[in-house]
Coordinates of N, CA and C in Angstrom, one line a residue:
X18 N 15.4 22.0 8.1 CA 15.2 21.0 7.1 C 16.5 20.3 6.7
X19 N 17.6 21.1 6.7 CA 18.9 20.6 6.4 C 19.4 19.6 7.4
X20 N 19.0 19.8 8.7 CA 19.4 18.8 9.7 C 18.7 17.4 9.4
X21 N 17.5 17.5 9.0 CA 16.8 16.2 8.7 C 17.4 15.5 7.6
X22 N 17.7 16.2 6.5 CA 18.3 15.6 5.3 C 19.7 15.1 5.7
X23 N 20.4 15.8 6.4 CA 21.8 15.3 6.9 C 21.6 14.1 7.7
X24 N 20.7 14.0 8.6 CA 20.5 12.9 9.5 C 20.1 11.6 8.6
X25 N 19.2 11.8 7.7 CA 18.8 10.7 6.8 C 20.0 10.2 6.0
X26 N 20.8 11.1 5.4 CA 21.9 10.7 4.6 C 23.0 10.0 5.4
X27 N 23.2 10.4 6.6 CA 24.2 9.8 7.5 C 23.6 8.4 8.0
X28 N 22.4 8.3 8.2 CA 21.8 7.0 8.5 C 22.0 6.0 7.4
X29 N 21.7 6.4 6.2 CA 21.9 5.5 5.0 C 23.4 5.1 4.8
X30 N 24.2 6.1 5.1 CA 25.7 5.8 5.0 C 26.1 4.8 6.0
X31 N 25.6 4.9 7.2 CA 25.9 3.9 8.3 C 25.4 2.6 7.9
X32 N 24.2 2.5 7.4 CA 23.6 1.2 7.0 C 24.4 0.5 5.9
X33 N 25.0 1.3 5.0 CA 25.8 0.8 3.9 C 27.2 0.3 4.4
X34 N 27.8 1.1 5.3 CA 29.2 0.8 5.7 C 29.4 0.1 7.0
X35 N 28.6 0.3 8.0 CA 28.8 -0.2 9.3 C 28.0 -1.4 9.7
X36 N 26.9 -1.7 9.0 CA 26.0 -2.8 9.4 C 26.5 -4.1 8.7
X37 N 26.5 -5.2 9.4 CA 26.8 -6.5 8.8 C 25.5 -7.1 8.5
X38 N 25.2 -7.3 7.3 CA 24.0 -7.9 6.8 C 24.1 -9.4 6.7
X39 N 23.1 -10.2 7.1 CA 23.1 -11.6 7.0 C 23.0 -12.1 5.6
X40 N 23.5 -13.3 5.3 CA 23.4 -13.9 4.0 C 21.9 -14.2 3.7
X41 N 21.6 -14.2 2.4 CA 20.2 -14.4 1.9 C 19.7 -15.7 2.4
X42 N 20.5 -16.8 2.4 CA 20.0 -18.1 2.9 C 19.7 -18.0 4.4
X43 N 20.4 -17.3 5.2 CA 20.1 -17.2 6.6 C 18.8 -16.4 6.8
X44 N 18.6 -15.4 6.0 CA 17.4 -14.6 6.1 C 16.2 -15.5 5.8
X45 N 16.3 -16.3 4.7 CA 15.2 -17.1 4.4 C 14.9 -18.2 5.5
X46 N 15.9 -18.8 6.0 CA 15.7 -19.8 7.0 C 15.1 -19.2 8.3
X47 N 15.6 -18.0 8.7 CA 15.1 -17.4 9.9 C 13.7 -16.9 9.7
X48 N 13.3 -16.5 8.5 CA 12.0 -16.0 8.2 C 11.0 -17.2 8.3
X49 N 11.4 -18.4 7.8 CA 10.6 -19.6 7.9 C 10.4 -19.9 9.4
X50 N 11.4 -19.9 10.2 CA 11.3 -20.2 11.6 C 10.4 -19.2 12.3
X51 N 10.5 -18.0 12.0 CA 9.6 -17.0 12.6 C 8.1 -17.2 12.2
X52 N 7.9 -17.5 10.9 CA 6.6 -17.8 10.4 C 6.0 -19.0 11.1
X53 N 6.8 -20.1 11.3 CA 6.3 -21.3 11.9 C 5.9 -21.1 13.4
X54 N 6.8 -20.4 14.1 CA 6.5 -20.1 15.5 C 5.4 -19.1 15.6
X55 N 5.2 -18.2 14.7 CA 4.0 -17.3 14.8 C 2.7 -18.1 14.6
X56 N 2.7 -19.0 13.7 CA 1.5 -19.9 13.5 C 1.2 -20.7 14.7
X57 N 2.3 -21.3 15.3 CA 2.1 -22.2 16.5 C 1.6 -21.3 17.7
X58 N 2.2 -20.1 17.8 CA 1.7 -19.3 18.9 C 0.3 -18.8 18.7
X59 N -0.1 -18.6 17.5 CA -1.5 -18.2 17.2 C -2.4 -19.3 17.5
X60 N -2.0 -20.5 17.1 CA -2.9 -21.7 17.4 C -3.0 -22.0 18.9
X61 N -1.9 -21.8 19.6 CA -1.9 -22.0 21.1 C -2.8 -20.9 21.7
X62 N -2.7 -19.7 21.3 CA -3.6 -18.6 21.8 C -5.0 -18.9 21.5
X63 N -5.3 -19.4 20.3 CA -6.7 -19.7 19.9 C -7.2 -20.9 20.8
X64 N -6.3 -21.9 21.1 CA -6.7 -23.0 21.9 C -7.1 -22.6 23.3
X65 N -6.2 -21.7 23.9 CA -6.5 -21.2 25.3 C -7.7 -20.4 25.3
X66 N -8.0 -19.6 24.3 CA -9.2 -18.8 24.2 C -10.4 -19.6 24.1
X67 N -10.4 -20.7 23.3 CA -11.5 -21.6 23.2 C -11.8 -22.3 24.5
X68 N -10.7 -22.7 25.1 CA -10.9 -23.4 26.4 C -11.6 -22.6 27.4
X69 N -11.1 -21.3 27.6 CA -11.7 -20.4 28.6 C -13.1 -20.0 28.2
X70 N -13.3 -19.8 26.9 CA -14.7 -19.5 26.5 C -15.7 -20.6 26.8
X71 N -15.3 -21.9 26.6 CA -16.2 -23.0 26.9 C -16.3 -23.1 28.4
X72 N -15.2 -22.9 29.2 CA -15.2 -23.0 30.6 C -16.1 -22.0 31.2
X73 N -16.0 -20.8 30.7 CA -16.9 -19.7 31.2 C -18.4 -19.9 30.8
X74 N -18.6 -20.4 29.6 CA -20.0 -20.7 29.2 C -20.6 -21.8 30.1
X75 N -19.8 -22.8 30.4 CA -20.3 -23.9 31.2 C -20.5 -23.4 32.6
X76 N -19.7 -22.5 33.1 CA -19.8 -22.0 34.5 C -21.1 -21.1 34.6
X77 N -21.3 -20.3 33.6 CA -22.6 -19.5 33.6 C -23.8 -20.3 33.4
X78 N -23.7 -21.3 32.6 CA -24.9 -22.2 32.4 C -25.1 -22.9 33.7
X79 N -24.1 -23.3 34.5 CA -24.3 -23.9 35.8 C -24.9 -23.0 36.8
X80 N -24.6 -21.7 36.7 CA -25.2 -20.7 37.6 C -26.7 -20.5 37.3
X81 N -27.0 -20.6 36.0 CA -28.4 -20.4 35.6 C -29.3 -21.5 36.1
X82 N -28.8 -22.7 36.2 CA -29.6 -23.9 36.5 C -30.0 -23.9 38.0

């Protein structure tokens, strides 16, 4: 148990002293960029899914006829 506590305390110390944290403005702008690209990627994935769903439905309807 002492090893785990020591590991956690050393990890927090390293986060405080050795990590260079970005400025708050940079964090905000990068968060907005990630959110926008996530929405765009989700819309693109939805569009491809809809296209293939309609293409497969048309193909199977063609096979039934």
